[in-house]
PDB file of C-alpha atoms in Angstrom:
ATOM      1  CA  MET A   1     -28.382 -28.903 102.960  1.00 53.00           C
ATOM      2  CA  LYS A   2     -27.572 -28.754 106.640  1.00 55.00           C
ATOM      3  CA  LYS A   3     -30.883 -27.217 107.525  1.00 56.00           C
ATOM      4  CA  LEU A   4     -32.565 -29.561 105.739  1.00 53.00           C
ATOM      5  CA  LEU A   5     -31.820 -32.626 107.608  1.00 54.00           C
ATOM      6  CA  LEU A   6     -32.023 -30.742 111.224  1.00 55.00           C
ATOM      7  CA  PHE A   7     -35.147 -29.606 109.749  1.00 56.00           C
ATOM      8  CA  ILE A   8     -36.281 -33.303 109.321  1.00 58.00           C
ATOM      9  CA  ALA A   9     -34.157 -35.086 112.454  1.00 59.00           C
ATOM     10  CA  LEU A  10     -36.433 -31.975 115.104  1.00 56.00           C
ATOM     11  CA  ILE A  11     -39.804 -33.342 112.994  1.00 56.00           C
ATOM     12  CA  SER A  12     -38.540 -36.445 113.453  1.00 58.00           C
ATOM     13  CA  ILE A  13     -38.186 -36.618 117.158  1.00 56.00           C
ATOM     14  CA  PRO A  14     -42.170 -35.237 118.373  1.00 55.00           C
ATOM     15  CA  VAL A  15     -43.689 -37.954 115.718  1.00 52.00           C
ATOM     16  CA  ILE A  16     -41.170 -40.530 117.294  1.00 49.00           C
ATOM     17  CA  GLY A  17     -41.732 -39.776 121.231  1.00 50.00           C
ATOM     18  CA  VAL A  18     -45.565 -39.940 120.622  1.00 49.00           C
ATOM     19  CA  ALA A  19     -45.320 -43.260 119.306  1.00 46.00           C
ATOM     20  CA  GLN A  20     -43.094 -44.850 121.463  1.00 49.00           C
ATOM     21  CA  THR A  21     -45.791 -47.301 122.833  1.00 55.00           C
ATOM     22  CA  THR A  22     -46.537 -48.813 119.504  1.00 86.00           C
ATOM     23  CA  ALA A  23     -43.042 -47.659 117.531  1.00 91.00           C
ATOM     24  CA  SER A  24     -40.593 -50.607 116.602  1.00 93.00           C
ATOM     25  CA  TYR A  25     -36.962 -49.954 116.081  1.00 95.00           C
ATOM     26  CA  GLY A  26     -34.671 -52.105 113.773  1.00 97.00           C
ATOM     27  CA  PHE A  27     -31.446 -52.015 111.517  1.00 97.00           C
ATOM     28  CA  ARG A  28     -31.273 -52.631 107.491  1.00 97.00           C
ATOM     29  CA  THR A  29     -28.884 -53.563 105.928  1.00 98.00           C
ATOM     30  CA  GLY A  30     -27.828 -55.549 102.503  1.00 97.00           C
ATOM     31  CA  LEU A  31     -25.905 -54.941  98.868  1.00 97.00           C
ATOM     32  CA  ASN A  32     -26.169 -52.227  96.255  1.00 96.00           C
ATOM     33  CA  TYR A  33     -26.476 -51.947  92.371  1.00 96.00           C
ATOM     34  CA  SER A  34     -25.702 -48.232  91.331  1.00 93.00           C
ATOM     35  CA  SER A  35     -24.648 -46.298  89.005  1.00 87.00           C
ATOM     36  CA  LEU A  36     -23.878 -42.255  87.882  1.00 82.00           C
ATOM     37  CA  GLU A  37     -26.812 -40.931  85.129  1.00 80.00           C
ATOM     38  CA  GLY A  38     -26.292 -38.368  83.093  1.00 73.00           C
ATOM     39  CA  ASP A  39     -25.704 -37.455  79.553  1.00 67.00           C
ATOM     40  CA  ASP A  40     -22.776 -37.810  78.291  1.00 66.00           C
ATOM     41  CA  ILE A  41     -21.687 -39.973  81.131  1.00 65.00           C
ATOM     42  CA  ASP A  42     -21.193 -43.761  80.309  1.00 67.00           C
ATOM     43  CA  LEU A  43     -19.682 -45.789  83.380  1.00 74.00           C
ATOM     44  CA  ASP A  44     -20.236 -49.245  85.110  1.00 80.00           C
ATOM     45  CA  SER A  45     -21.753 -49.669  87.643  1.00 87.00           C
ATOM     46  CA  ARG A  46     -20.760 -50.429  91.411  1.00 89.00           C
ATOM     47  CA  ILE A  47     -21.699 -53.097  93.665  1.00 94.00           C
ATOM     48  CA  GLY A  48     -21.691 -51.496  97.285  1.00 94.00           C
ATOM     49  CA  PHE A  49     -23.679 -51.771 101.140  1.00 96.00           C
ATOM     50  CA  HIS A  50     -25.853 -49.877 103.164  1.00 97.00           C
ATOM     51  CA  ALA A  51     -26.634 -50.086 106.690  1.00 97.00           C
ATOM     52  CA  ASN A  52     -29.404 -48.269 108.090  1.00 96.00           C
ATOM     53  CA  PHE A  53     -31.240 -47.607 111.422  1.00 97.00           C
ATOM     54  CA  PHE A  54     -34.994 -47.646 111.527  1.00 97.00           C
ATOM     55  CA  VAL A  55     -37.889 -46.618 113.385  1.00 96.00           C
ATOM     56  CA  ASN A  56     -41.876 -48.167 112.093  1.00 95.00           C
ATOM     57  CA  ILE A  57     -44.362 -46.374 113.159  1.00 95.00           C
ATOM     58  CA  PRO A  58     -47.340 -47.252 112.808  1.00 94.00           C
ATOM     59  CA  VAL A  59     -50.651 -44.877 111.708  1.00 93.00           C
ATOM     60  CA  SER A  60     -52.965 -47.471 111.030  1.00 91.00           C
ATOM     61  CA  SER A  61     -52.893 -51.804 110.788  1.00 88.00           C
ATOM     62  CA  SER A  62     -51.694 -50.955 107.197  1.00 93.00           C
ATOM     63  CA  PHE A  63     -49.608 -48.305 106.690  1.00 95.00           C
ATOM     64  CA  SER A  64     -47.094 -46.618 108.860  1.00 95.00           C
ATOM     65  CA  LEU A  65     -44.172 -44.137 108.519  1.00 96.00           C
ATOM     66  CA  VAL A  66     -40.501 -45.251 108.567  1.00 96.00           C
ATOM     67  CA  PRO A  67     -37.709 -42.392 109.354  1.00 97.00           C
ATOM     68  CA  GLU A  68     -34.620 -43.652 108.223  1.00 97.00           C
ATOM     69  CA  ILE A  69     -30.945 -43.239 108.516  1.00 96.00           C
ATOM     70  CA  GLY A  70     -27.685 -45.122 107.338  1.00 96.00           C
ATOM     71  CA  LEU A  71     -24.697 -45.057 105.049  1.00 95.00           C
ATOM     72  CA  SER A  72     -24.445 -46.513 101.669  1.00 94.00           C
ATOM     73  CA  ALA A  73     -21.962 -46.521  99.106  1.00 91.00           C
ATOM     74  CA  LEU A  74     -22.735 -45.549  96.048  1.00 88.00           C
ATOM     75  CA  GLY A  75     -21.298 -44.391  92.460  1.00 81.00           C
ATOM     76  CA  ALA A  76     -19.506 -45.740  89.486  1.00 80.00           C
ATOM     77  CA  LYS A  77     -16.813 -48.508  89.760  1.00 79.00           C
ATOM     78  CA  ALA A  78     -14.344 -46.631  88.084  1.00 73.00           C
ATOM     79  CA  ASP A  79     -12.700 -44.531  91.210  1.00 68.00           C
ATOM     80  CA  GLU A  80     -11.929 -40.914  89.468  1.00 69.00           C
ATOM     81  CA  ILE A  81     -11.666 -38.854  86.619  1.00 70.00           C
ATOM     82  CA  ARG A  82      -9.061 -36.062  86.391  1.00 69.00           C
ATOM     83  CA  LEU A  83     -10.350 -32.450  85.010  1.00 66.00           C
ATOM     84  CA  GLU A  84      -8.180 -30.071  83.534  1.00 65.00           C
ATOM     85  CA  SER A  85      -7.238 -28.026  86.597  1.00 66.00           C
ATOM     86  CA  GLY A  86      -5.688 -31.395  87.806  1.00 68.00           C
ATOM     87  CA  ASP A  87      -8.192 -31.953  90.813  1.00 68.00           C
ATOM     88  CA  ASN A  88     -10.010 -35.263  91.338  1.00 70.00           C
ATOM     89  CA  VAL A  89     -13.825 -35.959  90.848  1.00 70.00           C
ATOM     90  CA  GLU A  90     -14.122 -38.875  92.804  1.00 71.00           C
ATOM     91  CA  LEU A  91     -17.124 -41.438  91.661  1.00 75.00           C
ATOM     92  CA  LYS A  92     -17.005 -44.616  94.583  1.00 79.00           C
ATOM     93  CA  THR A  93     -18.970 -42.238  97.245  1.00 82.00           C
ATOM     94  CA  ASN A  94     -20.493 -42.840 100.386  1.00 86.00           C
ATOM     95  CA  TRP A  95     -23.686 -40.976 101.278  1.00 89.00           C
ATOM     96  CA  LEU A  96     -25.348 -40.036 105.088  1.00 93.00           C
ATOM     97  CA  GLN A  97     -29.125 -40.354 103.450  1.00 95.00           C
ATOM     98  CA  VAL A  98     -32.162 -39.630 105.799  1.00 96.00           C
ATOM     99  CA  SER A  99     -35.713 -41.183 104.390  1.00 96.00           C
ATOM    100  CA  VAL A 100     -39.332 -40.670 105.773  1.00 96.00           C
ATOM    101  CA  LEU A 101     -41.114 -44.077 103.600  1.00 97.00           C
ATOM    102  CA  ALA A 102     -44.468 -44.108 103.444  1.00 97.00           C
ATOM    103  CA  LYS A 103     -45.298 -47.718 104.264  1.00 97.00           C
ATOM    104  CA  VAL A 104     -48.485 -49.613 103.587  1.00 97.00           C
ATOM    105  CA  ASN A 105     -48.954 -53.415 104.343  1.00 95.00           C
ATOM    106  CA  LEU A 106     -50.755 -56.028 101.392  1.00 94.00           C
ATOM    107  CA  GLY A 107     -51.509 -58.219 104.006  1.00 89.00           C
ATOM    108  CA  GLN A 108     -49.348 -60.108 106.467  1.00 89.00           C
ATOM    109  CA  LYS A 109     -46.582 -60.676 104.398  1.00 95.00           C
ATOM    110  CA  PHE A 110     -46.493 -58.693 101.426  1.00 97.00           C
ATOM    111  CA  PHE A 111     -45.575 -54.685 101.609  1.00 97.00           C
ATOM    112  CA  LEU A 112     -44.572 -50.875  99.435  1.00 98.00           C
ATOM    113  CA  GLN A 113     -42.485 -48.246 100.679  1.00 97.00           C
ATOM    114  CA  LEU A 114     -42.493 -45.116  98.986  1.00 98.00           C
ATOM    115  CA  GLY A 115     -41.104 -41.512  99.748  1.00 97.00           C
ATOM    116  CA  PRO A 116     -37.861 -38.961  99.907  1.00 97.00           C
ATOM    117  CA  GLN A 117     -34.889 -39.229 100.544  1.00 96.00           C
ATOM    118  CA  VAL A 118     -31.942 -36.838 101.084  1.00 94.00           C
ATOM    119  CA  GLY A 119     -28.151 -37.652 101.322  1.00 91.00           C
ATOM    120  CA  VAL A 120     -24.870 -35.883 101.771  1.00 87.00           C
ATOM    121  CA  ASN A 121     -21.215 -37.384 100.132  1.00 83.00           C
ATOM    122  CA  VAL A 122     -19.363 -37.892 103.227  1.00 83.00           C
ATOM    123  CA  GLY A 123     -16.214 -40.374 102.017  1.00 71.00           C
ATOM    124  CA  GLN A 124     -14.740 -37.943  99.575  1.00 61.00           C
ATOM    125  CA  ARG A 125     -10.936 -36.979  99.389  1.00 56.00           C
ATOM    126  CA  ASP A 126     -12.112 -33.646  97.383  1.00 53.00           C
ATOM    127  CA  ASN A 127     -12.837 -31.579 100.498  1.00 51.00           C
ATOM    128  CA  ASN A 128     -16.922 -32.005  98.766  1.00 49.00           C
ATOM    129  CA  ASP A 129     -15.675 -29.458  96.335  1.00 52.00           C
ATOM    130  CA  TYR A 130     -17.434 -31.671  93.354  1.00 57.00           C
ATOM    131  CA  TYR A 131     -19.918 -34.047  94.397  1.00 63.00           C
ATOM    132  CA  ASN A 132     -22.225 -32.782  97.260  1.00 73.00           C
ATOM    133  CA  TYR A 133     -26.258 -33.615  98.169  1.00 80.00           C
ATOM    134  CA  ASP A 134     -28.550 -36.182  96.564  1.00 86.00           C
ATOM    135  CA  PHE A 135     -32.098 -35.888  96.495  1.00 92.00           C
ATOM    136  CA  ALA A 136     -33.879 -39.153  95.690  1.00 94.00           C
ATOM    137  CA  ALA A 137     -37.223 -40.665  95.026  1.00 97.00           C
ATOM    138  CA  VAL A 138     -37.165 -43.890  96.821  1.00 97.00           C
ATOM    139  CA  GLY A 139     -39.800 -46.892  95.837  1.00 98.00           C
ATOM    140  CA  GLY A 140     -39.605 -50.574  96.910  1.00 98.00           C
ATOM    141  CA  VAL A 141     -41.313 -54.379  98.103  1.00 98.00           C
ATOM    142  CA  GLY A 142     -40.819 -56.453 100.960  1.00 98.00           C
ATOM    143  CA  TYR A 143     -41.574 -59.678 102.295  1.00 98.00           C
ATOM    144  CA  ASN A 144     -42.250 -60.258 106.432  1.00 96.00           C
ATOM    145  CA  PHE A 145     -40.555 -63.460 107.326  1.00 96.00           C
ATOM    146  CA  SER A 146     -41.495 -63.122 110.956  1.00 94.00           C
ATOM    147  CA  ASP A 147     -42.319 -60.060 113.033  1.00 90.00           C
ATOM    148  CA  SER A 148     -38.393 -59.587 113.451  1.00 94.00           C
ATOM    149  CA  PHE A 149     -37.335 -60.608 109.831  1.00 97.00           C
ATOM    150  CA  ALA A 150     -37.804 -59.023 106.485  1.00 97.00           C
ATOM    151  CA  ILE A 151     -36.369 -58.884 102.567  1.00 98.00           C
ATOM    152  CA  ASP A 152     -37.007 -55.806 100.139  1.00 98.00           C
ATOM    153  CA  VAL A 153     -35.696 -54.452  97.117  1.00 98.00           C
ATOM    154  CA  ARG A 154     -35.529 -50.997  96.653  1.00 97.00           C
ATOM    155  CA  TYR A 155     -34.625 -48.447  93.189  1.00 97.00           C
ATOM    156  CA  GLY A 156     -33.627 -45.119  94.434  1.00 96.00           C
ATOM    157  CA  TYR A 157     -34.013 -42.371  91.516  1.00 94.00           C
ATOM    158  CA  GLY A 158     -31.885 -38.909  91.987  1.00 90.00           C
ATOM    159  CA  LEU A 159     -33.371 -36.150  91.204  1.00 90.00           C
ATOM    160  CA  SER A 160     -30.308 -33.376  91.420  1.00 84.00           C
ATOM    161  CA  ASN A 161     -27.607 -33.678  89.983  1.00 81.00           C
ATOM    162  CA  VAL A 162     -24.724 -34.747  92.310  1.00 75.00           C
ATOM    163  CA  PHE A 163     -21.647 -32.515  90.561  1.00 73.00           C
ATOM    164  CA  ASP A 164     -20.901 -28.906  91.848  1.00 68.00           C
ATOM    165  CA  ARG A 165     -18.788 -25.555  90.906  1.00 59.00           C
ATOM    166  CA  GLU A 166     -17.831 -25.278  87.319  1.00 57.00           C
ATOM    167  CA  PHE A 167     -17.793 -29.460  87.158  1.00 59.00           C
ATOM    168  CA  GLY A 168     -21.057 -29.198  87.962  1.00 53.00           C
ATOM    169  CA  GLU A 169     -22.134 -26.825  84.848  1.00 59.00           C
ATOM    170  CA  LEU A 170     -20.744 -28.532  82.327  1.00 62.00           C
ATOM    171  CA  ASN A 171     -21.378 -32.132  83.889  1.00 69.00           C
ATOM    172  CA  GLU A 172     -24.801 -33.686  85.037  1.00 76.00           C
ATOM    173  CA  ALA A 173     -25.334 -36.950  86.539  1.00 78.00           C
ATOM    174  CA  ASN A 174     -27.727 -38.457  89.403  1.00 83.00           C
ATOM    175  CA  ASN A 175     -27.520 -41.444  91.170  1.00 87.00           C
ATOM    176  CA  ARG A 176     -29.269 -44.009  90.246  1.00 92.00           C
ATOM    177  CA  TYR A 177     -29.473 -47.806  92.438  1.00 95.00           C
ATOM    178  CA  PHE A 178     -30.919 -50.865  93.020  1.00 97.00           C
ATOM    179  CA  GLN A 179     -31.099 -51.945  96.848  1.00 97.00           C
ATOM    180  CA  LEU A 180     -31.540 -55.263  98.247  1.00 98.00           C
ATOM    181  CA  GLY A 181     -31.880 -55.113 102.252  1.00 97.00           C
ATOM    182  CA  LEU A 182     -32.397 -57.491 105.313  1.00 98.00           C
ATOM    183  CA  ALA A 183     -34.019 -55.568 107.944  1.00 97.00           C
ATOM    184  CA  TYR A 184     -34.444 -57.081 111.942  1.00 97.00           C
ATOM    185  CA  LYS A 185     -36.956 -55.648 113.882  1.00 94.00           C
ATOM    186  CA  LEU A 186     -35.311 -55.356 117.802  1.00 90.00           C
TER     187      LEU A 186
END
């Protein structure tokens, strides 16, 4: 997984370097409404925050690539579950997420976004033994208030089982979340 994140970063550097004259940079922050979806999992949803740094790289007047990196609070409302072994599996987790979204402008104000995302759990006390990596598909719609401010709504659909080890063999859960974000371009 670390190799994948490094690979994405190395690919992004030349693209960002080529598009330096036209690229715009910014921050995006807002709220998450997340849950863990699985076969035998019935947990209450969690409300958390996210904060991202992004680069908007125009490819044409109506299409751009938007690499992002940021932190996101996901999981379920319950703090943790205790296993028969005595170990605890946290359900409220914080993720370092990297995505590359395709952005399609629908006129001057509205836009669509779609793309892959990888995440690494960074906020867990069990040394990431049970809850490690996430691969997701992200899609959303947004509105540009001005050249500097935009708002968007996204949905993240986890594609991988976030649980690992023997717990992951018996239990499967995927991150699912809605995000409401406010973006500011520098």
